[in-house]
Coordinates of N, CA and C in Angstrom, one line a residue:
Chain V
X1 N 8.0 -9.9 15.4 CA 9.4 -10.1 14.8 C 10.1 -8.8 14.9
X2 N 11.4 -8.5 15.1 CA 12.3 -7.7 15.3 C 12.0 -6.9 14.0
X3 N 12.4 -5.4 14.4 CA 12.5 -4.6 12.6 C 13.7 -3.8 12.9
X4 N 14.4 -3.2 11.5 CA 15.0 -2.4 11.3 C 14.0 -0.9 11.3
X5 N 14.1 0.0 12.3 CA 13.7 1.7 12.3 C 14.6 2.2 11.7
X6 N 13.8 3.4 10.8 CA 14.3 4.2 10.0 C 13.7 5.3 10.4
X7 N 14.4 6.6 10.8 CA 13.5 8.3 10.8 C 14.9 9.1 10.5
X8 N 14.1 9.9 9.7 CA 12.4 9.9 9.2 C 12.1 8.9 8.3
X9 N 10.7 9.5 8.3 CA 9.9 8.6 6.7 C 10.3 9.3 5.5
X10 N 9.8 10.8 5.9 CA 10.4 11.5 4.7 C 11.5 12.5 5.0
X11 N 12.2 13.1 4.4 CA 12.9 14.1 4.6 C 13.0 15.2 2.9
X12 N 12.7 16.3 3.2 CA 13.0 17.3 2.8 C 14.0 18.5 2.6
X13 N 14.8 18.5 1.8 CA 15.9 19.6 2.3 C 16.5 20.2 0.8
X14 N 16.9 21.4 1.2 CA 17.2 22.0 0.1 C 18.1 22.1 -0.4
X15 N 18.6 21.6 -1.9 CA 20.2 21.7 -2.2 C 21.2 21.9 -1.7
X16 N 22.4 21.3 -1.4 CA 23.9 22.6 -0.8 C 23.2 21.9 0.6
X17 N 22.2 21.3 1.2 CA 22.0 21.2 3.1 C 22.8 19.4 2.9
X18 N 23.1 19.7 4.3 CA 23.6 17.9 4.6 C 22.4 17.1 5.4
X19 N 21.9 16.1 4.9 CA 21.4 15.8 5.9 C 21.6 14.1 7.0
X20 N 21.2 14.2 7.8 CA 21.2 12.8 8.4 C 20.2 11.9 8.3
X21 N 20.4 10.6 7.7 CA 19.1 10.0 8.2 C 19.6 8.8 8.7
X22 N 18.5 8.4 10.1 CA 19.1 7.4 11.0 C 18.2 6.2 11.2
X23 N 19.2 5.3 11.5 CA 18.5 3.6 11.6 C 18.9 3.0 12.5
X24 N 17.8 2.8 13.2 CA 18.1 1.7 14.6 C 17.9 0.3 14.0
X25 N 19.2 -0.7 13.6 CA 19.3 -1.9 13.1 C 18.7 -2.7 14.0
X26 N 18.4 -4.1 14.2 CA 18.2 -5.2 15.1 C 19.0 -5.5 16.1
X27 N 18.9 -5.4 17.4 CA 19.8 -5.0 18.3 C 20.5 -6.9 18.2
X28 N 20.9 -7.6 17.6 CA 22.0 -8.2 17.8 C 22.4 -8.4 16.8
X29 N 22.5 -7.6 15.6 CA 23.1 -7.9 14.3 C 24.2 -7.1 14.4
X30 N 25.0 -7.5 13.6 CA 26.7 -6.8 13.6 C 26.7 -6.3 12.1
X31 N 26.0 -6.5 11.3 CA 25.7 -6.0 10.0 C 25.2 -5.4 9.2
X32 N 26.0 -3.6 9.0 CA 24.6 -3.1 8.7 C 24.9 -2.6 7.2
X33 N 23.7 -1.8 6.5 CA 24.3 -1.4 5.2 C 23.1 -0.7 5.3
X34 N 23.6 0.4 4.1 CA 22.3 1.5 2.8 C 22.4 1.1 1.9
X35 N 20.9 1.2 1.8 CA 20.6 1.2 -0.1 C 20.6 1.7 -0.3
X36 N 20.0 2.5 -1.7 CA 19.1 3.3 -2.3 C 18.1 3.1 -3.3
X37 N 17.3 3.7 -3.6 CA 16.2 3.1 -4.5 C 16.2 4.9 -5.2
X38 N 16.4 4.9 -6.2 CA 15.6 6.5 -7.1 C 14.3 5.3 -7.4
X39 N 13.3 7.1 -7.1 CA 12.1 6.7 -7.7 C 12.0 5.6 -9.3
X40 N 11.5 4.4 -9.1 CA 11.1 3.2 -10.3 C 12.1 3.0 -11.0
X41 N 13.5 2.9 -9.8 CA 14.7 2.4 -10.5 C 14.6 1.1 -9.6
X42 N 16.3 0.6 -9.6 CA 16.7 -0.8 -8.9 C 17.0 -0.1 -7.6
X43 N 16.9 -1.2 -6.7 CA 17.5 -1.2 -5.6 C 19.6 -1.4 -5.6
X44 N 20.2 0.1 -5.5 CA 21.5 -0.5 -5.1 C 22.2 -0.4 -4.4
X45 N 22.5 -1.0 -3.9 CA 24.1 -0.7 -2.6 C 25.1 0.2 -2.4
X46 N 24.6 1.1 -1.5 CA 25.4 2.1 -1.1 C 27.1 1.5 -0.2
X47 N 26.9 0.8 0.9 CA 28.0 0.7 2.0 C 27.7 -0.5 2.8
X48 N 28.6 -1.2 3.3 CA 28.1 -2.0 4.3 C 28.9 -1.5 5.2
X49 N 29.2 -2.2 6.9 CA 29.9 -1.4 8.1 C 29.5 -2.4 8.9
X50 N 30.8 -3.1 9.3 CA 30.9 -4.2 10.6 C 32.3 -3.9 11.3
X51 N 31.8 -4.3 12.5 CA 32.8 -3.7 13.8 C 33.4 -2.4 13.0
X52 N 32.5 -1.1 13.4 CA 32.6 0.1 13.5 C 33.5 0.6 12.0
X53 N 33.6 -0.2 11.2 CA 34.5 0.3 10.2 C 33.7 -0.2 8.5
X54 N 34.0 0.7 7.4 CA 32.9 0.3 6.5 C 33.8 -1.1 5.8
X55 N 33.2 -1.9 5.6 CA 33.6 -3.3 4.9 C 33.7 -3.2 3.6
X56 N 32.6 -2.5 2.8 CA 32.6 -2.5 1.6 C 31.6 -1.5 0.9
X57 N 32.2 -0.5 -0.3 CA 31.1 0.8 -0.7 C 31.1 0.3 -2.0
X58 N 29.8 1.4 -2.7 CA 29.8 1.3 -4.1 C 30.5 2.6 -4.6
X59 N 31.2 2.8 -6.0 CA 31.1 3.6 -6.6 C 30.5 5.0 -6.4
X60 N 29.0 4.9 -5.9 CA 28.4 5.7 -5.7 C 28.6 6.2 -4.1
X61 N 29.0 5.4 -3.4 CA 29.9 6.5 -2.1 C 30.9 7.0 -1.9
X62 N 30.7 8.3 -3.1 CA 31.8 9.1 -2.7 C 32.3 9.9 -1.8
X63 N 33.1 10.9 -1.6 CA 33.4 11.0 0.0 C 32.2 12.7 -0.1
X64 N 31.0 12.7 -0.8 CA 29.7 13.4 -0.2 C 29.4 12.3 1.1
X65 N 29.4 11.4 0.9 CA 28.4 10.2 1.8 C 29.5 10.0 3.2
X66 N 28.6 9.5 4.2 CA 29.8 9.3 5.3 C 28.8 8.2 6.2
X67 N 29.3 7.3 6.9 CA 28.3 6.7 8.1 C 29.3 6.0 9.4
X68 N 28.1 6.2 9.6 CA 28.9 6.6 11.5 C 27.6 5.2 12.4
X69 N 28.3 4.9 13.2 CA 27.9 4.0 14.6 C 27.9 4.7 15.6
X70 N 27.2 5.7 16.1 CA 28.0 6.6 17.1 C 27.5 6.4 18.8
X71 N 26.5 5.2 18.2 CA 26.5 4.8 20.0 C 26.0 2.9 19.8
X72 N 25.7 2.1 20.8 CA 25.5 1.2 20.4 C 23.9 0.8 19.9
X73 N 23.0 1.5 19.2 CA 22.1 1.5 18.9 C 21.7 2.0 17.4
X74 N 22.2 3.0 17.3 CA 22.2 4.1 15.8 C 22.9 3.2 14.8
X75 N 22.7 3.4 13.6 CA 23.4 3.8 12.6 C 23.1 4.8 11.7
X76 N 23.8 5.7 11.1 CA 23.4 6.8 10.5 C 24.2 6.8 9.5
X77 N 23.5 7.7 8.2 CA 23.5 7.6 6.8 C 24.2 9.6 6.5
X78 N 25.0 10.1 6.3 CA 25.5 11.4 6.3 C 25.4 11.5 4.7
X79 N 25.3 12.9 4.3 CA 24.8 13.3 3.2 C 24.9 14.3 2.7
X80 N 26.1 14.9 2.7 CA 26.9 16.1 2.7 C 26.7 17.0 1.3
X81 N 26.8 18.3 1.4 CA 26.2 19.6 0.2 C 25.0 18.3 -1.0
X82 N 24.0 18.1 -0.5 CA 22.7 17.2 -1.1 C 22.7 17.9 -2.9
X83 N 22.7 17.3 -3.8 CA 22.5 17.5 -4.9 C 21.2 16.6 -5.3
X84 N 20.7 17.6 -6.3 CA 19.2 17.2 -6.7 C 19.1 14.9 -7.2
X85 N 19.9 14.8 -7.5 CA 19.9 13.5 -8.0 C 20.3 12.6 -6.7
X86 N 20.5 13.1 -5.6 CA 20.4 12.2 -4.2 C 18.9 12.0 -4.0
X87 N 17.9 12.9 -4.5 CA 16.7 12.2 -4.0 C 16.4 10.7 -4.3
X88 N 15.8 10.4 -3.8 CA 15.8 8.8 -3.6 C 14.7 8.0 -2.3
X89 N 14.8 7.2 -2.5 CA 14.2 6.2 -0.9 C 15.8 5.5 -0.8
X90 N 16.2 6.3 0.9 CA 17.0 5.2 1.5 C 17.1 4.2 2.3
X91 N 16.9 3.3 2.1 CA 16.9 2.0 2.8 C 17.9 1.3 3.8
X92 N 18.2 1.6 5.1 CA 18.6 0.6 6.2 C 18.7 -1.2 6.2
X93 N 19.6 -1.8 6.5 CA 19.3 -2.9 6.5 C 20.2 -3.5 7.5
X94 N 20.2 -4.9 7.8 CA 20.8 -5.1 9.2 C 20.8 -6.8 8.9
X95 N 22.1 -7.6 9.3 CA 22.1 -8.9 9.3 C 22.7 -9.2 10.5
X96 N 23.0 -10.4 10.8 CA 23.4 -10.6 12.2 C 24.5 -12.0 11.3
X97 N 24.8 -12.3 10.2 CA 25.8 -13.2 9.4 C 25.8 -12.8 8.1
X98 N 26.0 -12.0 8.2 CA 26.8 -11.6 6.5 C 27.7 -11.9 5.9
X99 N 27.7 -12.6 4.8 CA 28.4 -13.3 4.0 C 28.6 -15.1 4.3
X100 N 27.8 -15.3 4.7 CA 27.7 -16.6 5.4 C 26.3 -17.6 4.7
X101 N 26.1 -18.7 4.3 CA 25.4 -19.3 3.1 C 23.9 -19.3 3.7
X102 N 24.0 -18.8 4.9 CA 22.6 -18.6 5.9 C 21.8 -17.6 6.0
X103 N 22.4 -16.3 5.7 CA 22.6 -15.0 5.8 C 21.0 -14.9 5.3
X104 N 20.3 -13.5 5.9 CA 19.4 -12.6 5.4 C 19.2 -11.3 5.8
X105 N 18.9 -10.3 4.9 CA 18.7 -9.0 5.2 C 17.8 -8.6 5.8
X106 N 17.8 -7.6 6.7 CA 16.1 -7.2 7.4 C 16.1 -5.7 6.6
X107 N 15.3 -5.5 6.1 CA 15.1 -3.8 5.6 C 14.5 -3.2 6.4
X108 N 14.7 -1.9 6.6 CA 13.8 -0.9 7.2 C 13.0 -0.3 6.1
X109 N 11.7 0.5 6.4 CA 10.6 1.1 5.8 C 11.1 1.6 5.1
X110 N 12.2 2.5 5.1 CA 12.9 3.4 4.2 C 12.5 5.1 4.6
X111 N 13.7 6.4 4.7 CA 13.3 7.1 4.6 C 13.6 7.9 2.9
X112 N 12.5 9.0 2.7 CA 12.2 9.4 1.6 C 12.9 10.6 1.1
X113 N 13.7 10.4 0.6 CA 14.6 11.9 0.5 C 14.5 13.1 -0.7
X114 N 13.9 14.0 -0.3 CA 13.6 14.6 -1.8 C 14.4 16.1 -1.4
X115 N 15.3 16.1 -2.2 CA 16.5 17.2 -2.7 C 15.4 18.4 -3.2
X116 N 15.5 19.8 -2.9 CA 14.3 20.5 -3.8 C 15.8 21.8 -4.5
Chain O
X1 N 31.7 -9.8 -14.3 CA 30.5 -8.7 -13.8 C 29.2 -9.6 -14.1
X2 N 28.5 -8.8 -12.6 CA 27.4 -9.9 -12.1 C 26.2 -8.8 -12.4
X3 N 25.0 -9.4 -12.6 CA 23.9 -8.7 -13.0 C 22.6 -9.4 -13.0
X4 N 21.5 -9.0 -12.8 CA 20.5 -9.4 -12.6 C 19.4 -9.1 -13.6
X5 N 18.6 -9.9 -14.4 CA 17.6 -9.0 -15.0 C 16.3 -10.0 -14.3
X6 N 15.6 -9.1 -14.6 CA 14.1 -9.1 -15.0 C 13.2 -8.5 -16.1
X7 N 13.3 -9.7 -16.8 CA 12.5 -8.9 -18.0 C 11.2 -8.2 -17.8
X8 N 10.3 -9.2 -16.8 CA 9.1 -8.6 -16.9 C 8.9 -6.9 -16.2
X9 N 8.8 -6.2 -16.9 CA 8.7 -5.1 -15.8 C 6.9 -4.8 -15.4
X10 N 6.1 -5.5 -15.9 CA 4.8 -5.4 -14.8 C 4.0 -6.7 -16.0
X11 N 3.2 -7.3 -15.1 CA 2.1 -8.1 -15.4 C 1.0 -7.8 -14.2
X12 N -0.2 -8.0 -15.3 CA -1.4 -8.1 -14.5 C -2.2 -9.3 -14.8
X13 N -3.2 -9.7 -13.3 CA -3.5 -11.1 -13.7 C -4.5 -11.0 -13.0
X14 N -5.6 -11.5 -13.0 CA -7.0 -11.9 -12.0 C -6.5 -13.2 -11.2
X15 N -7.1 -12.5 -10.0 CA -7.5 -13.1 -8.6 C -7.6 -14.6 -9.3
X16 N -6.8 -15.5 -8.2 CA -6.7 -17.1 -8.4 C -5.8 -17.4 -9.7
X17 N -5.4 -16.9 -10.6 CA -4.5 -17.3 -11.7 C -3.0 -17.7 -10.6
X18 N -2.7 -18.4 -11.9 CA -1.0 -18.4 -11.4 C -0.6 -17.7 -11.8
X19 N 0.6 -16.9 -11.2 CA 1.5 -15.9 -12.3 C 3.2 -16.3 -11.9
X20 N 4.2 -16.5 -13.0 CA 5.4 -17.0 -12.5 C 6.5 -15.4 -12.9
X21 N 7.3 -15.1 -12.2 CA 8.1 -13.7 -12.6 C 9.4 -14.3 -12.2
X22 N 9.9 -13.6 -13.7 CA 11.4 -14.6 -14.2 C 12.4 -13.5 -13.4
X23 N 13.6 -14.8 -13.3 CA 14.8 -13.8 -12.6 C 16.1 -14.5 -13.5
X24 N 16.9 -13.8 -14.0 CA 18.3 -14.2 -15.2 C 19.3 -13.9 -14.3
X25 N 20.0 -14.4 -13.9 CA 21.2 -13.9 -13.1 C 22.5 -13.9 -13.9
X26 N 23.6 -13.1 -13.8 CA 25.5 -13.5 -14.2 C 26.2 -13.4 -13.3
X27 N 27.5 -14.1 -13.4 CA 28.1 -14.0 -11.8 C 28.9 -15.3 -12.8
X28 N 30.4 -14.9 -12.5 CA 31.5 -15.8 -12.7 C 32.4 -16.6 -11.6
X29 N 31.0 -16.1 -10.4 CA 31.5 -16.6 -9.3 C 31.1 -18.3 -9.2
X30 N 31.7 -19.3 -8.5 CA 31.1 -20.8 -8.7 C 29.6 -20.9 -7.3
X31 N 30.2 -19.7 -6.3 CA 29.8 -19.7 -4.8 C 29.0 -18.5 -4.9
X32 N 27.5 -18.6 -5.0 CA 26.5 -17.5 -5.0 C 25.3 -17.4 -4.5
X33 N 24.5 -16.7 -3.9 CA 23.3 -16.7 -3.5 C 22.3 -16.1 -3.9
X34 N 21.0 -16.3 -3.9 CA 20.1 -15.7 -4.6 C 18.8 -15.9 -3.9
X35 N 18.2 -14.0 -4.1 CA 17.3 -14.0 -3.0 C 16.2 -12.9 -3.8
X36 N 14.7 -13.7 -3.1 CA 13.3 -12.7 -3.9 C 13.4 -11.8 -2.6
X37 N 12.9 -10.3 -3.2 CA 12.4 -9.7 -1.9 C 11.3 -9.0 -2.2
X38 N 9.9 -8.7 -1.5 CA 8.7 -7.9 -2.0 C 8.5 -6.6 -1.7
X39 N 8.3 -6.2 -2.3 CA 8.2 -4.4 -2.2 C 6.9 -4.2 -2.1
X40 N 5.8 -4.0 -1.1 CA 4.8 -3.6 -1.0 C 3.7 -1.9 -0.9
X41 N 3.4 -2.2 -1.7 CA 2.7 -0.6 -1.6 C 3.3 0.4 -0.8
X42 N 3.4 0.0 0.7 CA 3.8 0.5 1.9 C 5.5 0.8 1.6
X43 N 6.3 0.1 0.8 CA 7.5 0.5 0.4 C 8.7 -0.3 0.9
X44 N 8.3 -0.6 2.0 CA 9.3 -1.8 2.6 C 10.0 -2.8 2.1
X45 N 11.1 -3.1 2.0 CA 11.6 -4.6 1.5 C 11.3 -5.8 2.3
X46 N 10.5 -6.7 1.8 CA 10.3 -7.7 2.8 C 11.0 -8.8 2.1
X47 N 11.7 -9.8 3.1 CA 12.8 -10.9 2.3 C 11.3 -11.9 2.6
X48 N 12.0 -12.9 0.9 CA 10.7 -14.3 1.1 C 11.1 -15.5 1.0
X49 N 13.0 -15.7 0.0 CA 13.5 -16.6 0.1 C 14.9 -16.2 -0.4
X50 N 16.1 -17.3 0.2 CA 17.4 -17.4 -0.2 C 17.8 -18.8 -1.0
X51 N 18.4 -18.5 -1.7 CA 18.8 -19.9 -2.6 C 20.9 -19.7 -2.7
X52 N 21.2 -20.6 -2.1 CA 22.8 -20.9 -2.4 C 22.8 -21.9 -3.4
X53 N 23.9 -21.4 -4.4 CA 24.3 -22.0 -5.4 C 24.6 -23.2 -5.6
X54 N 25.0 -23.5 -4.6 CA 24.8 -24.9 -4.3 C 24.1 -26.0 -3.5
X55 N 23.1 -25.5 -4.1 CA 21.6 -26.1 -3.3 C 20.6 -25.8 -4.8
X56 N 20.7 -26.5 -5.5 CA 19.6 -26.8 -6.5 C 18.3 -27.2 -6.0
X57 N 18.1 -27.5 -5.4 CA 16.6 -28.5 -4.7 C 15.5 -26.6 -5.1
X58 N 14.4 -26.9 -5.6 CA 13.4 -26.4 -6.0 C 12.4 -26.4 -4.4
X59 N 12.0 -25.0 -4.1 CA 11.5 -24.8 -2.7 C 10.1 -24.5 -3.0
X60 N 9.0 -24.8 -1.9 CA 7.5 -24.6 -2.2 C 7.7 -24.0 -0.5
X61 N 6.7 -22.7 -0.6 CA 6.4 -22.1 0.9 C 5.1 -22.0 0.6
X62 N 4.0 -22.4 1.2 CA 2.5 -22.1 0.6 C 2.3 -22.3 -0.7
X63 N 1.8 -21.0 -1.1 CA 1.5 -20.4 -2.7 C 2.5 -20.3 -3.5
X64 N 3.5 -20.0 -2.8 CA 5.1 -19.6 -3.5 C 5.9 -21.0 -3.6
X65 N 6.5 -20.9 -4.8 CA 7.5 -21.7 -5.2 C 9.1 -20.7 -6.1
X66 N 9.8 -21.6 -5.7 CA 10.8 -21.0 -6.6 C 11.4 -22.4 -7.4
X67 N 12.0 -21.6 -8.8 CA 13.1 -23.1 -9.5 C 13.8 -22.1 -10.2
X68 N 15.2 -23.2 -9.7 CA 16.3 -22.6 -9.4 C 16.9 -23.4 -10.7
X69 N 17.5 -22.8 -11.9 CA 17.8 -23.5 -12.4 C 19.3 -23.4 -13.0
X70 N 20.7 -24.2 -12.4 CA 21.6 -23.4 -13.1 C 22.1 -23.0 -14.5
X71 N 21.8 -24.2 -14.9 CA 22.1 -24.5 -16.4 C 21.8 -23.0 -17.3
X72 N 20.1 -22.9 -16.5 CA 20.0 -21.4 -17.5 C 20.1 -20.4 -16.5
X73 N 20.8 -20.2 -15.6 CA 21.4 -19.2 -14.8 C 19.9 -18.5 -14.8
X74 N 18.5 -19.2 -14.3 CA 17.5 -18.6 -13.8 C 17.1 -19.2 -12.6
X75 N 16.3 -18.3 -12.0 CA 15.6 -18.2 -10.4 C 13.9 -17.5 -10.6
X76 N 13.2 -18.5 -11.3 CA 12.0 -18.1 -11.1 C 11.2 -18.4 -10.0
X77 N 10.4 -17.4 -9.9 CA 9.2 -17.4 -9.1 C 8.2 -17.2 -9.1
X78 N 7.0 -18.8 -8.5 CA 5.8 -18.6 -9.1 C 5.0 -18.6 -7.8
X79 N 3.7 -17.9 -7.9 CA 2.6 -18.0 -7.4 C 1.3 -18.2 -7.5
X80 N 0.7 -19.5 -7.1 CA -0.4 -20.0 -7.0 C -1.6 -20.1 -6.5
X81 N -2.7 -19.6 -7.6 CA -3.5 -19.2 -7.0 C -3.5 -17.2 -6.5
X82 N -2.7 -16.6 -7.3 CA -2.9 -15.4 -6.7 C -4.1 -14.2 -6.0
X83 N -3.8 -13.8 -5.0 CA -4.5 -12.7 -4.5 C -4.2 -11.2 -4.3
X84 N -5.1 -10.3 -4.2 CA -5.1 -9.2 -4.1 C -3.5 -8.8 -3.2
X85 N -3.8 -9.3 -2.3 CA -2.8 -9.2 -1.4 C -1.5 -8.9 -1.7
X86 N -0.7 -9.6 -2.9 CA 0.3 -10.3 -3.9 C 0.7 -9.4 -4.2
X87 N -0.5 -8.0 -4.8 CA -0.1 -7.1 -5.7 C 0.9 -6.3 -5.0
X88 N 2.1 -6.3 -5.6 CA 3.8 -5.7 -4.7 C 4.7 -6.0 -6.2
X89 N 5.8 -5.0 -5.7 CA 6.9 -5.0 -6.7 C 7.9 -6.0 -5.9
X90 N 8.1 -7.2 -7.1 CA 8.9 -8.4 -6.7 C 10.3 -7.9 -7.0
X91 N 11.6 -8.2 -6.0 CA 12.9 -7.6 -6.6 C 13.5 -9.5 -6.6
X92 N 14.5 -9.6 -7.4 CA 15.4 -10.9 -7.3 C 16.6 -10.5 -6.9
X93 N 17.6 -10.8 -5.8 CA 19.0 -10.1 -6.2 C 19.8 -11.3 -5.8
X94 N 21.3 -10.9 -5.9 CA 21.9 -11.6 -6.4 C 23.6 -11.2 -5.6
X95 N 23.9 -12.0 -4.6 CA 25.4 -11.3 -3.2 C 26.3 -13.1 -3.8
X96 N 27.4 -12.3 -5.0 CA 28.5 -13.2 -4.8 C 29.6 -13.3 -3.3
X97 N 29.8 -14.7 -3.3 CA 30.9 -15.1 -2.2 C 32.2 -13.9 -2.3
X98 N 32.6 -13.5 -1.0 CA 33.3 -12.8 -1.3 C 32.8 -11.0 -1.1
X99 N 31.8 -11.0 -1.0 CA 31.4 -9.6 -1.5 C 30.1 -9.7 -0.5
X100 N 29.8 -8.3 0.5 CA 28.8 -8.0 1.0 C 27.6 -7.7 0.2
X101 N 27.9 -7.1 -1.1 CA 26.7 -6.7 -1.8 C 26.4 -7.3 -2.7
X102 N 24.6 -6.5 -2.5 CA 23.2 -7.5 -3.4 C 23.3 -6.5 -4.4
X103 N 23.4 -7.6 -5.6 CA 23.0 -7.0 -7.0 C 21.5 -7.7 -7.3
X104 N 20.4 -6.2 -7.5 CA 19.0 -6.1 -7.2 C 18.9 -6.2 -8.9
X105 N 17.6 -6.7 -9.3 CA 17.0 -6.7 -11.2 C 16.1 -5.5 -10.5
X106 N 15.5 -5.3 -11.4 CA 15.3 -3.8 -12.0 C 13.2 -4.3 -11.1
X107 N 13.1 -5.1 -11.3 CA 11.8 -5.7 -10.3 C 10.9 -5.8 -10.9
X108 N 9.6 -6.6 -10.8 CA 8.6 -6.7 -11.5 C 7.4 -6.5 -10.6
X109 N 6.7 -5.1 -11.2 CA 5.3 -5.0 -10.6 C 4.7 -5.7 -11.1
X110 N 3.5 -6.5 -9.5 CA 2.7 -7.6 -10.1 C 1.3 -6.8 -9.5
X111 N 0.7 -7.1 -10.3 CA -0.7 -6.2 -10.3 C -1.9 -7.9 -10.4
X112 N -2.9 -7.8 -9.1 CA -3.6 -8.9 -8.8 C -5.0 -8.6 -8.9
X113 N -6.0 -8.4 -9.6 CA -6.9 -7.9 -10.0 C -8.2 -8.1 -9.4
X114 N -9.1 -7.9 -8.4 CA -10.0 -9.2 -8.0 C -11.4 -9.4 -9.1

């Protein structure tokens, strides 16, 4: 079965750094989005992004966060001056009918982000 | 405002029991969907079913069943006969019409004992 790639698994970086983390979605979905998970919280919704433009953010993407399509394969997660409470597992996800009574999400593994 | 709970936040059960893990949903929306997903050890979201709000009918996949019930704005899910295998953190969530995003319950670790 097809998956959503996520790299890294983990990532490390030190307060004040930006980082990138990137997701190769299901190559014929037009639908992509971030979660996030903090460690033994809920899963919540960062952004969605169809035809190259974001569709819909939460509260919690403020303009630290940024994501980009930047070839036909990637999607990337930007993460600008990282503060300790971005650690988290970020989650990729990818649908090919979003918002449609059919619809399902594929998740990626998640990469692991710990702020130090 | 739409929200999801899960009360149970972990049960444990021995190998072959049934175990059912409740899902409470809100949403003032009439047009809604609702969906389990499994979190396994390994961390992954895996999807296991979708329910549209307008589709009451009660689904059996294998072991797994869900009931959907609107009246009490619940979406349980039970499993029969459980296995080691099972033991995963179950999420419920919850994408009104209208809106790309899933409102996730807080999840229930299920712990399968052999």
């Amino acid at each position: 079965e097809p998956e959503v790639t996520q790299t890294p698994s983990h990532q490390v970086t030190q307060m004040g750094q930006e980082v990138i983390l990137r997701c190769v979605p299901i190559s014929n979905h037009l639908y992509f989005y971030w979660y996030r998970q903090i460690l033994g919280q809920k899963v919540e919704f960062l952004v969605s992004f169809y035809n190259n433009e974001i569709s819909e953010k939460s509260e919690i993407f403020d303009d630290q966060f940024s994501v980009e399509r930047p070839d036909g394969s990637n999607f990337t997660l930007k993460i600008r001056s990282t503060k300790l409470e971005d650690s988290a597992m970020y989650f990729c996800a990818s649908s090919d009918r979003a918002g449609r009574h059919n619809e399902k999400l594929f998740f990626g593994s998640g990469t692991q982000l710990s702020v130090l | 405002a739409q929200k999801v709970t899960q009360a149970q936040t972990e049960i444990s059960v021995v190998e072959k029991e049934d175990v059912t893990l409740d899902c409470v949903y809100e949403t003032r929306d009439t047009t809604y969907y609702l969906f389990w997903y499994k979190q396994p050890p390994s961390g992954e979201l895996v999807f296991l079913i979708r329910r549209n709000s307008f589709d009451e009918q009660n689904e059996i996949s294998g072991r797994y069943s869900w009931n959907f019930q609107k009246s009490t704005s619940s979406f349980n899910f039970t499993i029969t006969a459980s296995q080691v295998v099972d033991s995963a953190v179950y999420f419920c969530a919850l994408r009104s019409s209208g809106t790309y995003k899933y409102i996730f319950g807080t999840g229930t670790r299920l712990k399968v004992l052999a």
